[in-house]
């Protein structure tokens, strides 16, 4: 195509266009290695091309070099070598090995030079095809493509290298592990040189803590690996196929199999699969380069070179960009790591991951626990230095003091909690996957429990997206069914009006039947194209008799897009169809009535069977048909036609601009169609369940308002008998609230539903949005992608947690902005990439996703509430009694670790498998700003209630043993300090040590049994054990019984095995102290049952207010 110029462009516009605001690599015009004459010539071409289109929009991206930049393997190919065989030509056209060797010898070239030396954008279309050895009409052969694929590799982006050393470092030294390593060092020091002779117990404790660290690091690594695997499975869902031309036939292949020279067809919504040079397009093709530039403005495509810079020329479609309008055909020039996106991916070492909400909550808990641990450890150290070492010198030597300090560290840190949290999240992720739900990350799972607003697209999400024409009409006549149109056409003398309607439907759609299903009836055939065009195609196919005549070649088109809401097809006038210089065209336009009807001046009349002026009566009849069928939930579209004689030459950018500017004027209404898209069977139930879960469910659609309202009534979004409020009621309500300056801006129960259209959304003020955001039932109709995005942002600005469901390209911006983006697996690849959650089967899986999101939060709270009483509170008090009250240490560091990492961990794993205690959807959404994962109520339950009960009971058992077997009363053990040594109550030091070791094991065994009562109580926050026991099917949990048996076996092993006794200083426990704790555990359960009873009887009482 010839370059177009716009002489006389304003100077400021010319400067703005020519200013280098694009993707900034050094180009050849400033490259000192390019000859001066060539640079001057390029500058001249740039000056001439800068005025080509005033509507040009260009954005920038700065890319830093990060590695070798190989020269283009395709540039500078002598075209005269085309006379050789294809094998020889290709071997000379792509000298990869030689080029790379020279590059290594001469040094690495940076990205600026790499792109500055490319000339794909400057060659004519026939030259670029010659250079790449491909015919635009036939494409590559499969053999040639296979050779190029073998030579160049797959069209995939280089994956950033994972810094495994850094990951391993944080696995091993992050979180609680950082403090535990201090314990390892202290235990090693206590082993040698502080102990003389070296203490094997200290060495064994150091090794045991290292094992604990390895366990925590292993579970963290496994959790990350599980998340990466889930992400990989989601990316595998992306429809990464593209339409190419191979051996003269269109076929779909994987984008990874693309090679240079492939002819690729692009359509609206596609992601550009590789760097391409455009060969032709529909005239209105536009690309979203925001993934590269960060700018949301769309870039118009062109066939001719528009800029000497490869990255700025609009005839280059870059990999990863979205086709947001129009269609086109291009040839692949750069693939994989050679593409712009590939070089960005190679230059990016990695993106810093943002911590999820759960990770932030756990980090907050870790900081609190570590700070308290450090404070207590320092308190013990200073107490020893300032008091015990002075007043009770022989009570505690350095090794004993350090042992106590580490006992404090080990006691207060719940070592098993990170493992329990990791297992909980992994198990819920597995449950979600089993329920056909794929979350992309942990934040998604957690955030689902907070969602209180769901904005859903209609077509393809709430409906089946399987449309068919239900009604057909002319302005002054409604056919009883589409069959009436077919009968008219089959009559001896078909009417002109029916023929014009059918002809417009036949020529103005972008759908086609899948050849493999062509033998089926039209309604059952597979269709390639959007749902509306598919319905029109089926309508046309049902009216054909025998072999249909081939459709005339289309000379120009403007595909449908969500902004314009219409499509255009242009054909040469039938009289001039064979003439190359024909300047008369017949144009057919199909789209939304509210957009096209204002531009219509005539209509085809059934009564006169001719074209008539579109007067007020005709407009009223049209509006009546539209409203009638919109209320029947039909999408009404209008077919129009007009004749055009463009002044610009066909195939130029000026031609496409002229057609686009003049299309919507002086139209003739050919016909009206009502297209129905039935709701999904599960939609009504899904909306009802979401509402029951406390989430308001809104519809955000591009459909006509009455159609959207009718669908909303069918599926239960609108539930009241009244007509929904409109913009006028919102404006009136906001005015009243503003005048009254009332802080309680609430909508009365009579005004619960609202219908707003796109043109009204733009007029809403902040006060209006305050009113809108309080409605319980809303339908936003006639919305653009920008308006969908604004809706999400307005609700989020008012502290709503918003989920957006959709399947199309136009839903992607809102899905990215939402707290949770939810895509259906049948949606576009852009929607799936923008989402946080993918529904693999049915739309009602969103209900299960919300349920599981709330379940994971509750189970995590139960795990933490279970671990803290014994794993933290009941372990720190023995250390405090020993240091400050002189009591012989009731629990050793070894037994503390066993409780945290082994006995309690297995029991906490059974909590992961717990079913929901009650219908979680009956609860309101969690307030993400107030309801934390670990809150004051859990601390009160775990420390001051259950923790204190267990601590007092376990100490009582310790003192009972010492009194019964050693004859030492409890009051003599307090403030014993150094007197608890040789001669105390007539015992030798070894005998006293044996009594103390057995007492420690009694304390340990008591805690193990008490935790049985704790887990039976903590598994139900409100229900009694009688209502929800672990035996009956409703809440059966066989893992609970098994984990109790495992914890008992561990306790027996630790206390009764002679080797463990010798190494870690444990001792056998008398039989009665295995039996006494059982009723005590039941006492723990009964005390919590009493608390639950009080909460149930007095739900507004003081106990209920602090209950977790």
PDB file of N, CA and C in Angstrom, residues 700-785:
ATOM      1  N   UNK A 700     -23.371  -7.356  35.011  1.00  0.00           N
ATOM      2  CA  UNK A 700     -22.708  -6.284  34.258  1.00  0.00           C
ATOM      3  C   UNK A 700     -22.590  -6.777  32.825  1.00  0.00           C
ATOM      4  N   UNK A 701     -23.347  -6.172  31.919  1.00  0.00           N
ATOM      5  CA  UNK A 701     -23.435  -6.701  30.564  1.00  0.00           C
ATOM      6  C   UNK A 701     -23.455  -5.570  29.548  1.00  0.00           C
ATOM      7  N   UNK A 702     -23.179  -5.916  28.332  1.00  0.00           N
ATOM      8  CA  UNK A 702     -23.254  -4.955  27.237  1.00  0.00           C
ATOM      9  C   UNK A 702     -24.592  -4.960  26.545  1.00  0.00           C
ATOM     10  N   UNK A 703     -25.528  -5.800  27.012  1.00  0.00           N
ATOM     11  CA  UNK A 703     -26.831  -5.912  26.379  1.00  0.00           C
ATOM     12  C   UNK A 703     -27.720  -4.706  26.640  1.00  0.00           C
ATOM     13  N   UNK A 704     -28.790  -4.643  25.849  1.00  0.00           N
ATOM     14  CA  UNK A 704     -29.831  -3.630  26.016  1.00  0.00           C
ATOM     15  C   UNK A 704     -30.452  -3.770  27.406  1.00  0.00           C
ATOM     16  N   UNK A 705     -30.844  -2.643  27.998  1.00  0.00           N
ATOM     17  CA  UNK A 705     -31.310  -2.637  29.376  1.00  0.00           C
ATOM     18  C   UNK A 705     -32.476  -3.558  29.645  1.00  0.00           C
ATOM     19  N   UNK A 706     -33.512  -3.517  28.796  1.00  0.00           N
ATOM     20  CA  UNK A 706     -34.690  -4.350  29.037  1.00  0.00           C
ATOM     21  C   UNK A 706     -34.363  -5.830  28.872  1.00  0.00           C
ATOM     22  N   UNK A 707     -33.491  -6.151  27.919  1.00  0.00           N
ATOM     23  CA  UNK A 707     -33.072  -7.548  27.763  1.00  0.00           C
ATOM     24  C   UNK A 707     -32.341  -8.023  29.007  1.00  0.00           C
ATOM     25  N   UNK A 708     -31.406  -7.219  29.488  1.00  0.00           N
ATOM     26  CA  UNK A 708     -30.664  -7.583  30.695  1.00  0.00           C
ATOM     27  C   UNK A 708     -31.593  -7.716  31.887  1.00  0.00           C
ATOM     28  N   UNK A 709     -32.566  -6.818  32.006  1.00  0.00           N
ATOM     29  CA  UNK A 709     -33.509  -6.890  33.124  1.00  0.00           C
ATOM     30  C   UNK A 709     -34.365  -8.148  33.041  1.00  0.00           C
ATOM     31  N   UNK A 710     -34.757  -8.539  31.827  1.00  0.00           N
ATOM     32  CA  UNK A 710     -35.565  -9.755  31.674  1.00  0.00           C
ATOM     33  C   UNK A 710     -34.760 -10.993  32.075  1.00  0.00           C
ATOM     34  N   UNK A 711     -33.517 -11.061  31.623  1.00  0.00           N
ATOM     35  CA  UNK A 711     -32.658 -12.181  32.035  1.00  0.00           C
ATOM     36  C   UNK A 711     -32.449 -12.164  33.544  1.00  0.00           C
ATOM     37  N   UNK A 712     -32.244 -10.969  34.112  1.00  0.00           N
ATOM     38  CA  UNK A 712     -32.041 -10.849  35.553  1.00  0.00           C
ATOM     39  C   UNK A 712     -33.248 -11.356  36.329  1.00  0.00           C
ATOM     40  N   UNK A 713     -34.430 -11.105  35.804  1.00  0.00           N
ATOM     41  CA  UNK A 713     -35.640 -11.614  36.458  1.00  0.00           C
ATOM     42  C   UNK A 713     -35.717 -13.133  36.345  1.00  0.00           C
ATOM     43  N   UNK A 714     -35.352 -13.653  35.191  1.00  0.00           N
ATOM     44  CA  UNK A 714     -35.399 -15.102  34.996  1.00  0.00           C
ATOM     45  C   UNK A 714     -34.465 -15.840  35.946  1.00  0.00           C
ATOM     46  N   UNK A 715     -33.257 -15.322  36.143  1.00  0.00           N
ATOM     47  CA  UNK A 715     -32.264 -16.046  36.938  1.00  0.00           C
ATOM     48  C   UNK A 715     -32.278 -15.658  38.400  1.00  0.00           C
ATOM     49  N   UNK A 716     -33.113 -14.680  38.794  1.00  0.00           N
ATOM     50  CA  UNK A 716     -33.243 -14.349  40.199  1.00  0.00           C
ATOM     51  C   UNK A 716     -32.404 -13.205  40.692  1.00  0.00           C
ATOM     52  N   UNK A 717     -31.788 -12.443  39.800  1.00  0.00           N
ATOM     53  CA  UNK A 717     -31.055 -11.252  40.245  1.00  0.00           C
ATOM     54  C   UNK A 717     -32.049 -10.180  40.672  1.00  0.00           C
ATOM     55  N   UNK A 718     -33.099  -9.983  39.889  1.00  0.00           N
ATOM     56  CA  UNK A 718     -34.222  -9.143  40.289  1.00  0.00           C
ATOM     57  C   UNK A 718     -35.287 -10.045  40.893  1.00  0.00           C
ATOM     58  N   UNK A 719     -35.650  -9.776  42.138  1.00  0.00           N
ATOM     59  CA  UNK A 719     -36.598 -10.645  42.829  1.00  0.00           C
ATOM     60  C   UNK A 719     -37.909  -9.961  43.182  1.00  0.00           C
ATOM     61  N   UNK A 720     -37.933  -8.640  43.199  1.00  0.00           N
ATOM     62  CA  UNK A 720     -39.142  -7.939  43.635  1.00  0.00           C
ATOM     63  C   UNK A 720     -40.165  -7.791  42.532  1.00  0.00           C
ATOM     64  N   UNK A 721     -41.414  -7.554  42.907  1.00  0.00           N
ATOM     65  CA  UNK A 721     -42.462  -7.368  41.899  1.00  0.00           C
ATOM     66  C   UNK A 721     -42.427  -5.995  41.238  1.00  0.00           C
ATOM     67  N   UNK A 722     -41.764  -5.032  41.875  1.00  0.00           N
ATOM     68  CA  UNK A 722     -41.720  -3.676  41.344  1.00  0.00           C
ATOM     69  C   UNK A 722     -40.723  -3.566  40.207  1.00  0.00           C
ATOM     70  N   UNK A 723     -40.927  -2.540  39.402  1.00  0.00           N
ATOM     71  CA  UNK A 723     -39.943  -2.212  38.383  1.00  0.00           C
ATOM     72  C   UNK A 723     -38.679  -1.698  39.055  1.00  0.00           C
ATOM     73  N   UNK A 724     -37.523  -2.028  38.534  1.00  0.00           N
ATOM     74  CA  UNK A 724     -36.289  -1.565  39.187  1.00  0.00           C
ATOM     75  C   UNK A 724     -36.136  -0.055  39.101  1.00  0.00           C
ATOM     76  N   UNK A 725     -35.420   0.491  40.070  1.00  0.00           N
ATOM     77  CA  UNK A 725     -35.112   1.914  40.043  1.00  0.00           C
ATOM     78  C   UNK A 725     -34.192   2.222  38.868  1.00  0.00           C
ATOM     79  N   UNK A 726     -34.165   3.486  38.510  1.00  0.00           N
ATOM     80  CA  UNK A 726     -33.313   3.931  37.406  1.00  0.00           C
ATOM     81  C   UNK A 726     -32.451   5.096  37.869  1.00  0.00           C
ATOM     82  N   UNK A 727     -31.776   5.690  36.922  1.00  0.00           N
ATOM     83  CA  UNK A 727     -30.877   6.791  37.225  1.00  0.00           C
ATOM     84  C   UNK A 727     -31.591   7.940  37.938  1.00  0.00           C
ATOM     85  N   UNK A 728     -32.799   8.226  37.552  1.00  0.00           N
ATOM     86  CA  UNK A 728     -33.524   9.350  38.155  1.00  0.00           C
ATOM     87  C   UNK A 728     -33.747   9.135  39.647  1.00  0.00           C
ATOM     88  N   UNK A 729     -34.123   7.905  40.031  1.00  0.00           N
ATOM     89  CA  UNK A 729     -34.319   7.636  41.456  1.00  0.00           C
ATOM     90  C   UNK A 729     -33.004   7.727  42.233  1.00  0.00           C
ATOM     91  N   UNK A 730     -31.915   7.289  41.603  1.00  0.00           N
ATOM     92  CA  UNK A 730     -30.615   7.392  42.265  1.00  0.00           C
ATOM     93  C   UNK A 730     -30.252   8.854  42.495  1.00  0.00           C
ATOM     94  N   UNK A 731     -30.427   9.672  41.473  1.00  0.00           N
ATOM     95  CA  UNK A 731     -30.094  11.084  41.598  1.00  0.00           C
ATOM     96  C   UNK A 731     -30.957  11.753  42.652  1.00  0.00           C
ATOM     97  N   UNK A 732     -32.244  11.399  42.697  1.00  0.00           N
ATOM     98  CA  UNK A 732     -33.133  11.979  43.704  1.00  0.00           C
ATOM     99  C   UNK A 732     -32.715  11.542  45.108  1.00  0.00           C
ATOM    100  N   UNK A 733     -32.389  10.266  45.270  1.00  0.00           N
ATOM    101  CA  UNK A 733     -31.989   9.764  46.590  1.00  0.00           C
ATOM    102  C   UNK A 733     -30.691  10.398  47.053  1.00  0.00           C
ATOM    103  N   UNK A 734     -29.730  10.569  46.150  1.00  0.00           N
ATOM    104  CA  UNK A 734     -28.456  11.174  46.538  1.00  0.00           C
ATOM    105  C   UNK A 734     -28.653  12.635  46.904  1.00  0.00           C
ATOM    106  N   UNK A 735     -29.596  13.314  46.231  1.00  0.00           N
ATOM    107  CA  UNK A 735     -29.882  14.700  46.575  1.00  0.00           C
ATOM    108  C   UNK A 735     -30.497  14.829  47.950  1.00  0.00           C
ATOM    109  N   UNK A 736     -31.397  13.916  48.289  1.00  0.00           N
ATOM    110  CA  UNK A 736     -32.019  13.951  49.613  1.00  0.00           C
ATOM    111  C   UNK A 736     -30.996  13.676  50.697  1.00  0.00           C
ATOM    112  N   UNK A 737     -30.133  12.668  50.467  1.00  0.00           N
ATOM    113  CA  UNK A 737     -29.129  12.334  51.463  1.00  0.00           C
ATOM    114  C   UNK A 737     -28.129  13.461  51.641  1.00  0.00           C
ATOM    115  N   UNK A 738     -27.757  14.116  50.543  1.00  0.00           N
ATOM    116  CA  UNK A 738     -26.807  15.222  50.636  1.00  0.00           C
ATOM    117  C   UNK A 738     -27.415  16.389  51.392  1.00  0.00           C
ATOM    118  N   UNK A 739     -28.702  16.637  51.134  1.00  0.00           N
ATOM    119  CA  UNK A 739     -29.372  17.751  51.801  1.00  0.00           C
ATOM    120  C   UNK A 739     -29.504  17.507  53.298  1.00  0.00           C
ATOM    121  N   UNK A 740     -29.770  16.240  53.663  1.00  0.00           N
ATOM    122  CA  UNK A 740     -29.950  15.925  55.079  1.00  0.00           C
ATOM    123  C   UNK A 740     -28.632  15.738  55.807  1.00  0.00           C
ATOM    124  N   UNK A 741     -27.527  15.566  55.020  1.00  0.00           N
ATOM    125  CA  UNK A 741     -26.211  15.323  55.585  1.00  0.00           C
ATOM    126  C   UNK A 741     -26.254  14.195  56.600  1.00  0.00           C
ATOM    127  N   UNK A 742     -27.018  13.187  56.248  1.00  0.00           N
ATOM    128  CA  UNK A 742     -27.161  12.050  57.156  1.00  0.00           C
ATOM    129  C   UNK A 742     -25.981  11.115  56.994  1.00  0.00           C
ATOM    130  N   UNK A 743     -25.445  10.665  58.100  1.00  0.00           N
ATOM    131  CA  UNK A 743     -24.349   9.703  58.034  1.00  0.00           C
ATOM    132  C   UNK A 743     -24.846   8.313  57.731  1.00  0.00           C
ATOM    133  N   UNK A 744     -26.125   8.072  57.994  1.00  0.00           N
ATOM    134  CA  UNK A 744     -26.689   6.748  57.733  1.00  0.00           C
ATOM    135  C   UNK A 744     -27.394   6.775  56.396  1.00  0.00           C
ATOM    136  N   UNK A 745     -26.606   6.636  55.333  1.00  0.00           N
ATOM    137  CA  UNK A 745     -27.164   6.693  53.986  1.00  0.00           C
ATOM    138  C   UNK A 745     -27.629   5.301  53.601  1.00  0.00           C
ATOM    139  N   UNK A 746     -28.852   4.985  53.918  1.00  0.00           N
ATOM    140  CA  UNK A 746     -29.353   3.643  53.637  1.00  0.00           C
ATOM    141  C   UNK A 746     -30.518   3.706  52.677  1.00  0.00           C
ATOM    142  N   UNK A 747     -30.648   2.664  51.887  1.00  0.00           N
ATOM    143  CA  UNK A 747     -31.736   2.544  50.925  1.00  0.00           C
ATOM    144  C   UNK A 747     -32.893   1.827  51.586  1.00  0.00           C
ATOM    145  N   UNK A 748     -34.074   2.353  51.415  1.00  0.00           N
ATOM    146  CA  UNK A 748     -35.248   1.701  52.002  1.00  0.00           C
ATOM    147  C   UNK A 748     -35.470   0.348  51.347  1.00  0.00           C
ATOM    148  N   UNK A 749     -36.175  -0.515  52.091  1.00  0.00           N
ATOM    149  CA  UNK A 749     -36.408  -1.866  51.581  1.00  0.00           C
ATOM    150  C   UNK A 749     -37.245  -1.851  50.319  1.00  0.00           C
ATOM    151  N   UNK A 750     -38.000  -0.787  50.083  1.00  0.00           N
ATOM    152  CA  UNK A 750     -38.795  -0.720  48.861  1.00  0.00           C
ATOM    153  C   UNK A 750     -37.914  -0.513  47.634  1.00  0.00           C
ATOM    154  N   UNK A 751     -36.752   0.050  47.835  1.00  0.00           N
ATOM    155  CA  UNK A 751     -35.836   0.311  46.724  1.00  0.00           C
ATOM    156  C   UNK A 751     -34.645  -0.649  46.828  1.00  0.00           C
ATOM    157  N   UNK A 752     -34.828  -1.842  46.350  1.00  0.00           N
ATOM    158  CA  UNK A 752     -33.766  -2.827  46.472  1.00  0.00           C
ATOM    159  C   UNK A 752     -33.145  -3.182  45.138  1.00  0.00           C
ATOM    160  N   UNK A 753     -33.795  -2.841  44.012  1.00  0.00           N
ATOM    161  CA  UNK A 753     -33.270  -3.209  42.694  1.00  0.00           C
ATOM    162  C   UNK A 753     -33.024  -1.962  41.861  1.00  0.00           C
ATOM    163  N   UNK A 754     -32.029  -2.045  40.992  1.00  0.00           N
ATOM    164  CA  UNK A 754     -31.602  -0.882  40.206  1.00  0.00           C
ATOM    165  C   UNK A 754     -31.164  -1.338  38.831  1.00  0.00           C
ATOM    166  N   UNK A 755     -31.544  -0.567  37.806  1.00  0.00           N
ATOM    167  CA  UNK A 755     -31.128  -0.804  36.435  1.00  0.00           C
ATOM    168  C   UNK A 755     -30.457   0.464  35.916  1.00  0.00           C
ATOM    169  N   UNK A 756     -29.172   0.352  35.586  1.00  0.00           N
ATOM    170  CA  UNK A 756     -28.416   1.474  35.047  1.00  0.00           C
ATOM    171  C   UNK A 756     -27.818   1.083  33.706  1.00  0.00           C
ATOM    172  N   UNK A 757     -27.777   2.045  32.788  1.00  0.00           N
ATOM    173  CA  UNK A 757     -27.167   1.813  31.484  1.00  0.00           C
ATOM    174  C   UNK A 757     -25.875   2.617  31.367  1.00  0.00           C
ATOM    175  N   UNK A 758     -25.063   2.218  30.388  1.00  0.00           N
ATOM    176  CA  UNK A 758     -23.726   2.769  30.265  1.00  0.00           C
ATOM    177  C   UNK A 758     -23.672   4.279  30.175  1.00  0.00           C
ATOM    178  N   UNK A 759     -24.566   4.881  29.420  1.00  0.00           N
ATOM    179  CA  UNK A 759     -24.533   6.337  29.281  1.00  0.00           C
ATOM    180  C   UNK A 759     -24.881   7.046  30.582  1.00  0.00           C
ATOM    181  N   UNK A 760     -25.587   6.339  31.486  1.00  0.00           N
ATOM    182  CA  UNK A 760     -25.919   6.923  32.781  1.00  0.00           C
ATOM    183  C   UNK A 760     -24.773   6.773  33.769  1.00  0.00           C
ATOM    184  N   UNK A 761     -24.003   5.685  33.626  1.00  0.00           N
ATOM    185  CA  UNK A 761     -22.893   5.467  34.542  1.00  0.00           C
ATOM    186  C   UNK A 761     -21.894   6.617  34.471  1.00  0.00           C
ATOM    187  N   UNK A 762     -21.672   7.120  33.268  1.00  0.00           N
ATOM    188  CA  UNK A 762     -20.719   8.214  33.097  1.00  0.00           C
ATOM    189  C   UNK A 762     -21.168   9.486  33.806  1.00  0.00           C
ATOM    190  N   UNK A 763     -22.465   9.599  34.096  1.00  0.00           N
ATOM    191  CA  UNK A 763     -22.999  10.820  34.714  1.00  0.00           C
ATOM    192  C   UNK A 763     -23.096  10.723  36.223  1.00  0.00           C
ATOM    193  N   UNK A 764     -22.748   9.575  36.802  1.00  0.00           N
ATOM    194  CA  UNK A 764     -22.880   9.403  38.245  1.00  0.00           C
ATOM    195  C   UNK A 764     -21.801  10.176  38.996  1.00  0.00           C
ATOM    196  N   UNK A 765     -22.210  10.876  40.034  1.00  0.00           N
ATOM    197  CA  UNK A 765     -21.292  11.604  40.902  1.00  0.00           C
ATOM    198  C   UNK A 765     -20.902  10.710  42.082  1.00  0.00           C
ATOM    199  N   UNK A 766     -19.891  11.098  42.868  1.00  0.00           N
ATOM    200  CA  UNK A 766     -19.550  10.298  44.052  1.00  0.00           C
ATOM    201  C   UNK A 766     -20.726  10.082  44.990  1.00  0.00           C
ATOM    202  N   UNK A 767     -21.577  11.113  45.173  1.00  0.00           N
ATOM    203  CA  UNK A 767     -22.767  10.935  46.011  1.00  0.00           C
ATOM    204  C   UNK A 767     -23.721   9.927  45.391  1.00  0.00           C
ATOM    205  N   UNK A 768     -23.841   9.966  44.081  1.00  0.00           N
ATOM    206  CA  UNK A 768     -24.687   8.971  43.405  1.00  0.00           C
ATOM    207  C   UNK A 768     -24.145   7.561  43.632  1.00  0.00           C
ATOM    208  N   UNK A 769     -22.820   7.410  43.546  1.00  0.00           N
ATOM    209  CA  UNK A 769     -22.232   6.087  43.754  1.00  0.00           C
ATOM    210  C   UNK A 769     -22.443   5.608  45.186  1.00  0.00           C
ATOM    211  N   UNK A 770     -22.471   6.542  46.145  1.00  0.00           N
ATOM    212  CA  UNK A 770     -22.770   6.139  47.522  1.00  0.00           C
ATOM    213  C   UNK A 770     -24.142   5.485  47.603  1.00  0.00           C
ATOM    214  N   UNK A 771     -25.082   6.010  46.831  1.00  0.00           N
ATOM    215  CA  UNK A 771     -26.431   5.438  46.814  1.00  0.00           C
ATOM    216  C   UNK A 771     -26.442   4.125  46.040  1.00  0.00           C
ATOM    217  N   UNK A 772     -25.785   4.107  44.870  1.00  0.00           N
ATOM    218  CA  UNK A 772     -25.782   2.902  44.032  1.00  0.00           C
ATOM    219  C   UNK A 772     -25.201   1.718  44.790  1.00  0.00           C
ATOM    220  N   UNK A 773     -24.131   1.954  45.522  1.00  0.00           N
ATOM    221  CA  UNK A 773     -23.428   0.855  46.189  1.00  0.00           C
ATOM    222  C   UNK A 773     -24.208   0.271  47.353  1.00  0.00           C
ATOM    223  N   UNK A 774     -25.371   0.816  47.661  1.00  0.00           N
ATOM    224  CA  UNK A 774     -26.184   0.260  48.734  1.00  0.00           C
ATOM    225  C   UNK A 774     -27.327  -0.609  48.223  1.00  0.00           C
ATOM    226  N   UNK A 775     -27.561  -0.606  46.924  1.00  0.00           N
ATOM    227  CA  UNK A 775     -28.619  -1.450  46.379  1.00  0.00           C
ATOM    228  C   UNK A 775     -28.234  -2.921  46.495  1.00  0.00           C
ATOM    229  N   UNK A 776     -29.237  -3.754  46.717  1.00  0.00           N
ATOM    230  CA  UNK A 776     -28.995  -5.188  46.853  1.00  0.00           C
ATOM    231  C   UNK A 776     -29.051  -5.910  45.508  1.00  0.00           C
ATOM    232  N   UNK A 777     -29.760  -5.352  44.544  1.00  0.00           N
ATOM    233  CA  UNK A 777     -29.916  -5.997  43.237  1.00  0.00           C
ATOM    234  C   UNK A 777     -29.666  -4.953  42.159  1.00  0.00           C
ATOM    235  N   UNK A 778     -28.633  -5.166  41.364  1.00  0.00           N
ATOM    236  CA  UNK A 778     -28.265  -4.182  40.341  1.00  0.00           C
ATOM    237  C   UNK A 778     -27.975  -4.898  39.035  1.00  0.00           C
ATOM    238  N   UNK A 779     -28.439  -4.291  37.945  1.00  0.00           N
ATOM    239  CA  UNK A 779     -28.064  -4.698  36.594  1.00  0.00           C
ATOM    240  C   UNK A 779     -27.464  -3.481  35.901  1.00  0.00           C
ATOM    241  N   UNK A 780     -26.211  -3.610  35.500  1.00  0.00           N
ATOM    242  CA  UNK A 780     -25.544  -2.578  34.703  1.00  0.00           C
ATOM    243  C   UNK A 780     -25.590  -3.032  33.251  1.00  0.00           C
ATOM    244  N   UNK A 781     -26.307  -2.297  32.419  1.00  0.00           N
ATOM    245  CA  UNK A 781     -26.479  -2.673  31.016  1.00  0.00           C
ATOM    246  C   UNK A 781     -25.744  -1.692  30.112  1.00  0.00           C
ATOM    247  N   UNK A 782     -25.503  -2.141  28.894  1.00  0.00           N
ATOM    248  CA  UNK A 782     -24.859  -1.297  27.875  1.00  0.00           C
ATOM    249  C   UNK A 782     -23.523  -0.760  28.373  1.00  0.00           C
ATOM    250  N   UNK A 783     -22.735  -1.607  29.013  1.00  0.00           N
ATOM    251  CA  UNK A 783     -21.476  -1.159  29.587  1.00  0.00           C
ATOM    252  C   UNK A 783     -20.307  -1.473  28.658  1.00  0.00           C
ATOM    253  N   UNK A 784     -19.320  -0.628  28.697  1.00  0.00           N
ATOM    254  CA  UNK A 784     -18.064  -0.849  27.985  1.00  0.00           C
ATOM    255  C   UNK A 784     -17.054  -1.435  28.968  1.00  0.00           C
ATOM    256  N   UNK A 785     -15.925  -1.959  28.480  1.00  0.00           N
ATOM    257  CA  UNK A 785     -14.901  -2.457  29.409  1.00  0.00           C
ATOM    258  C   UNK A 785     -14.431  -1.410  30.406  1.00  0.00           C
TER     259      UNK A 785
END
